[in-house]
CSV table of C-alpha atoms in Angstrom, one decimal:
chain,number,residue,atom,x,y,z
H,22,MET,CA,26.7,4.3,11.8
H,23,LEU,CA,27.8,2.2,14.8
H,24,ALA,CA,30.2,-0.6,14.2
H,25,LEU,CA,29.0,-4.1,14.9
H,26,PRO,CA,31.6,-6.7,15.4
H,27,THR,CA,31.9,-9.6,12.9
H,28,TYR,CA,29.1,-12.0,13.4
H,29,ARG,CA,30.0,-14.7,15.9
H,30,ARG,CA,28.2,-17.0,18.3
H,31,GLU,CA,29.1,-17.9,21.9
H,32,CYS,CA,30.2,-21.5,22.6
H,33,ILE,CA,29.0,-23.0,25.9
H,34,GLU,CA,30.1,-26.5,26.9
H,35,GLY,CA,30.8,-27.3,23.2
H,36,SER,CA,27.5,-26.1,21.9
H,37,ILE,CA,26.9,-23.0,19.7
H,38,VAL,CA,24.5,-20.5,21.4
H,39,ILE,CA,22.5,-17.8,19.7
H,40,ARG,CA,22.7,-14.6,21.7
H,41,LEU,CA,19.5,-12.5,21.8
H,42,VAL,CA,18.4,-9.0,22.7
H,43,ILE,CA,14.7,-8.3,23.3
H,44,ALA,CA,13.4,-4.8,22.4
H,45,ASP,CA,9.8,-4.5,23.6
H,46,ASP,CA,8.2,-1.9,25.9
H,47,HIS,CA,5.9,-4.3,27.6
H,48,GLU,CA,7.5,-6.2,30.5
H,49,LEU,CA,4.9,-9.0,30.3
H,50,ILE,CA,5.9,-9.6,26.7
H,51,ARG,CA,9.6,-9.7,27.5
H,52,GLU,CA,8.9,-12.2,30.4
H,53,GLY,CA,6.9,-14.3,28.0
H,54,ILE,CA,9.7,-14.4,25.5
H,55,LYS,CA,12.2,-15.4,28.2
H,56,LYS,CA,9.8,-18.2,29.2
H,57,ILE,CA,9.7,-19.4,25.5
H,58,VAL,CA,13.5,-19.2,25.2
H,59,ARG,CA,14.4,-20.8,28.6
H,60,PRO,CA,14.0,-24.5,27.5
H,61,CYS,CA,16.1,-23.9,24.3
H,62,THR,CA,19.7,-24.7,25.1
H,63,ASP,CA,20.9,-23.0,21.9
H,64,LEU,CA,19.3,-19.6,22.7
H,65,LYS,CA,20.5,-17.1,25.3
H,66,ILE,CA,19.0,-13.7,26.1
H,67,VAL,CA,21.9,-11.2,26.8
H,68,GLY,CA,19.8,-8.1,27.3
H,69,GLU,CA,16.4,-6.3,27.2
H,70,ALA,CA,15.4,-2.9,26.1
H,71,ALA,CA,12.1,-0.9,26.5
H,72,ASP,CA,12.7,1.5,23.6
H,73,LEU,CA,14.9,1.9,20.6
H,74,LYS,CA,17.4,4.3,22.2
H,75,GLN,CA,18.1,1.6,24.9
H,76,ALA,CA,18.2,-1.1,22.3
H,77,ILE,CA,20.9,0.7,20.3
H,78,ALA,CA,23.0,1.3,23.4
H,79,LEU,CA,22.6,-2.3,24.4
H,80,ILE,CA,23.4,-3.8,21.0
H,81,THR,CA,26.6,-1.7,20.9
H,82,GLN,CA,27.6,-3.1,24.3
H,83,VAL,CA,26.6,-6.8,24.1
H,84,HIS,CA,26.8,-7.6,20.3
H,85,PRO,CA,23.9,-10.0,20.0
H,86,ASP,CA,23.4,-12.4,17.1
H,87,VAL,CA,19.7,-11.7,16.7
H,88,VAL,CA,17.4,-8.9,18.0
H,89,ILE,CA,13.7,-9.6,18.7
H,90,LEU,CA,12.1,-6.3,17.9
H,91,ASP,CA,8.6,-5.0,18.6
H,92,LEU,CA,7.2,-2.7,15.9
H,93,THR,CA,5.5,-0.3,18.4
H,94,LEU,CA,8.2,1.0,20.6
H,95,PRO,CA,7.4,4.3,22.4
H,96,ASP,CA,10.2,6.4,20.8
H,97,TYR,CA,9.7,5.3,17.1
H,98,ASP,CA,6.7,4.6,15.0
H,99,GLY,CA,6.5,1.2,13.5
H,100,LEU,CA,8.8,0.4,10.6
H,101,GLU,CA,10.7,3.7,11.2
H,102,GLY,CA,12.2,2.0,14.3
H,103,LEU,CA,13.3,-1.0,12.3
H,104,ALA,CA,14.8,1.3,9.6
H,105,GLU,CA,16.7,3.3,12.3
H,106,LEU,CA,18.1,0.1,13.8
H,107,ARG,CA,19.2,-1.1,10.4
H,108,ARG,CA,20.8,2.3,9.8
H,109,HIS,CA,23.0,1.9,12.9
H,110,PHE,CA,23.7,-1.8,12.3
H,111,PRO,CA,23.3,-2.8,8.6
H,112,ASP,CA,24.4,-6.4,9.2
H,113,LEU,CA,22.2,-7.0,12.3
H,114,ARG,CA,19.8,-9.9,12.1
H,115,VAL,CA,16.3,-8.8,13.2
H,116,VAL,CA,13.1,-10.7,13.9
H,117,ILE,CA,9.9,-8.7,14.3
H,118,LEU,CA,7.5,-9.8,17.0
H,119,SER,CA,4.4,-7.7,16.6
H,120,MET,CA,0.8,-7.5,17.8
H,121,HIS,CA,-0.1,-6.5,14.3
H,122,PRO,CA,-1.2,-9.3,11.9
H,123,GLU,CA,1.1,-10.3,9.1
H,124,GLU,CA,-1.3,-8.9,6.5
H,125,ARG,CA,-0.5,-5.4,7.6
H,126,TYR,CA,3.2,-5.1,8.0
H,127,ALA,CA,5.1,-8.3,7.3
H,128,LEU,CA,6.1,-7.6,3.7
H,129,ALA,CA,7.1,-4.0,4.5
H,130,ALA,CA,9.2,-5.3,7.5
H,131,LEU,CA,11.0,-7.8,5.3
H,132,ARG,CA,11.8,-5.1,2.7
H,133,THR,CA,13.1,-2.8,5.5
H,134,GLY,CA,15.6,-5.5,6.5
H,135,ALA,CA,13.9,-7.9,9.0
H,136,LEU,CA,14.6,-11.6,8.5
H,137,GLY,CA,11.4,-12.7,10.0
H,138,TYR,CA,8.0,-11.5,11.1
H,139,VAL,CA,6.1,-13.3,13.9
H,140,SER,CA,2.7,-12.2,15.2
H,141,LYS,CA,2.3,-12.3,19.0
H,142,ALA,CA,-0.8,-14.4,18.4
H,143,MET,CA,1.3,-17.2,16.8
H,144,ALA,CA,2.7,-20.3,18.5
H,145,SER,CA,5.9,-19.9,20.5
H,146,SER,CA,7.6,-22.5,18.2
H,147,GLU,CA,7.2,-20.0,15.3
H,148,LEU,CA,9.4,-17.4,17.2
H,149,VAL,CA,12.1,-20.0,18.0
H,150,ASP,CA,12.1,-21.1,14.4
H,151,ALA,CA,12.4,-17.5,13.1
H,152,VAL,CA,15.2,-16.7,15.5
H,153,ARG,CA,17.2,-19.8,14.5
H,154,ARG,CA,16.7,-19.1,10.8
H,155,ALA,CA,17.7,-15.5,11.2
H,156,ALA,CA,20.9,-16.5,13.1
H,157,ASP,CA,21.9,-18.5,10.1
H,158,GLY,CA,21.3,-15.5,7.8
H,159,GLY,CA,18.1,-16.9,6.3
H,160,THR,CA,14.6,-15.4,6.1
H,161,TRP,CA,11.7,-17.0,8.0
H,162,LEU,CA,8.4,-16.9,6.2
H,163,GLY,CA,5.3,-18.3,7.9
H,164,PRO,CA,2.5,-19.7,5.7
H,165,ARG,CA,0.5,-16.5,5.8
H,166,VAL,CA,3.5,-14.4,4.7
H,167,GLY,CA,4.1,-16.8,1.9
H,168,MET,CA,0.5,-16.3,0.8
H,169,LEU,CA,0.9,-12.5,0.9
H,170,LEU,CA,4.0,-12.8,-1.3
H,171,ALA,CA,2.0,-14.9,-3.8
H,172,HIS,CA,-0.9,-12.4,-3.7
H,173,GLU,CA,1.4,-9.4,-4.2
H,174,ALA,CA,2.9,-11.1,-7.3
H,175,ARG,CA,-0.6,-11.3,-8.9
H,176,PRO,CA,-1.9,-8.3,-11.0
H,177,GLY,CA,-3.4,-5.7,-8.8
H,178,GLY,CA,-1.0,-6.3,-5.8
H,179,ARG,CA,-1.9,-5.2,-2.3
H,180,PRO,CA,-4.5,-2.5,-1.3
H,181,PRO,CA,-2.9,0.8,-0.3
H,182,HIS,CA,-3.6,0.5,3.5
H,183,TYR,CA,-0.9,-2.2,3.6
H,184,THR,CA,1.7,0.5,3.3
H,185,LEU,CA,0.6,2.3,6.5
H,186,THR,CA,2.7,2.3,9.7
H,187,PRO,CA,1.1,1.1,12.9
H,188,ARG,CA,0.5,4.7,14.1
H,189,GLU,CA,-1.1,5.6,10.7
H,190,ALA,CA,-3.3,2.5,10.9
H,191,GLU,CA,-4.4,3.6,14.4
H,192,ILE,CA,-5.4,7.0,13.1
H,193,VAL,CA,-7.3,5.5,10.1
H,194,ALA,CA,-9.2,3.2,12.6
H,195,LEU,CA,-10.1,6.2,14.8
H,196,ILE,CA,-11.1,8.5,12.0
H,197,GLY,CA,-13.0,5.6,10.4
H,198,SER,CA,-15.0,5.2,13.6
H,199,GLY,CA,-16.2,8.8,13.3
H,200,LEU,CA,-13.8,10.6,15.8
H,201,GLN,CA,-12.9,14.2,15.1
H,202,ILE,CA,-9.2,15.2,14.8
H,203,LYS,CA,-9.0,16.7,18.3
H,204,GLN,CA,-10.7,13.5,19.7
H,205,VAL,CA,-8.1,11.3,17.9
H,206,ALA,CA,-5.3,13.5,19.3
H,207,ALA,CA,-6.7,13.2,22.9
H,208,LYS,CA,-7.1,9.4,22.6
H,209,LEU,CA,-3.6,8.8,21.3
H,210,GLY,CA,-2.0,11.4,23.6
H,211,ILE,CA,-0.4,13.4,20.8
H,212,SER,CA,-1.0,16.9,19.4
H,213,ILE,CA,-3.6,17.9,16.9
H,214,SER,CA,-0.8,19.1,14.6
H,215,SER,CA,0.8,15.6,14.8
H,216,VAL,CA,-2.5,14.0,13.8
H,217,ASN,CA,-2.9,16.3,10.9
H,218,THR,CA,0.7,15.4,9.8
H,219,TYR,CA,-0.1,11.7,9.9
H,220,ARG,CA,-3.4,12.3,8.1
H,221,THR,CA,-1.5,14.1,5.3
H,222,ARG,CA,0.8,11.1,4.9
H,223,ILE,CA,-2.2,8.7,5.0
H,224,PHE,CA,-4.0,10.7,2.2
H,225,ARG,CA,-0.8,10.6,0.1
H,226,LYS,CA,-0.2,6.9,0.5
H,227,MET,CA,-3.8,5.9,-0.1
H,228,GLY,CA,-4.6,8.4,-2.8
H,229,LEU,CA,-7.4,10.1,-0.8
H,230,SER,CA,-8.1,13.8,-0.2
H,231,THR,CA,-10.9,14.0,2.4
H,232,ASN,CA,-12.0,12.6,5.7
H,233,ALA,CA,-15.2,11.4,4.2
H,234,ALA,CA,-13.3,9.3,1.6
H,235,LEU,CA,-11.0,7.9,4.4
H,236,ILE,CA,-14.1,6.9,6.4
H,237,ARG,CA,-15.6,5.2,3.5
H,238,TYR,CA,-12.4,3.3,2.8
H,239,ALA,CA,-12.0,2.3,6.4
H,240,LEU,CA,-15.6,0.9,6.6
H,241,GLN,CA,-15.2,-0.9,3.2
H,242,HIS,CA,-12.0,-2.7,4.3
H,243,GLY,CA,-12.9,-3.3,8.0
H,244,LEU,CA,-10.4,-0.9,9.3
H,245,ALA,CA,-12.6,1.2,11.5
H,246,GLY,CA,-11.9,0.9,15.2
C-alpha cells in the first residue's frame, strides 16, 4: 500500500482549490475535462495519466484531492482498475467518468469505493458537482443512480448482467450478435484463451452454461452488439 498524505487542499490567493488528476487513455477526453474545469476557480488539474500504472505513480508524486478515473483504461479491466487504485490509496477520493451508462456500472463502482459516477454523455456541470462533493468526502448521486438504488431495494433486485465488467459486457455483446469465440478474440485484439476465461466468468455471474443461453439472454435484454 502506498502512503497518501493527509487530505489537504491548496490555497491560492485566499481561496481553497481542489487539486485533480485525470486518468483517461483518450487525449480528447482529457482535453475536454480541462476545458470544463478551466472556468472553475476552485478546481485545478495537477496531472494526467493514460493508464493506471501512470496514475499510481502520478498520485504518489502530486497528492491530488480527487482523481477523475475512466473505467476502461488499457492496463486494467473496468472496476478492477478502481479496486487496484483503492488498494494503493484507501483514502483517495475517486469520481468515475465513463462512457458506460449508469445502469451498468454505477452501483458497483460506488461499492468499490468511488464517490461519484458520471456518464460521459451527461452535462459538464454534473462532473463539476461530483468532484466538489467528492472533495468534501460526500457521495454524488445523479437522478438515475438514485433510481437504480431504489430499484435494487425492491424485491428481485437487479438483473445479473449488471454485475459484468466493461470487458465482460463487450464479450456478451459480441457473442450475442452471433460471433464465434475466435472472431471475438480477433475483434478485441486478445487471445482465444482470454475470451474463454472471460466467458467462464460471465457464465458464473449470470447463471448460464452455454453460448446459446447467453445469446438468448443478450437478445432478450438488448445487449447484443
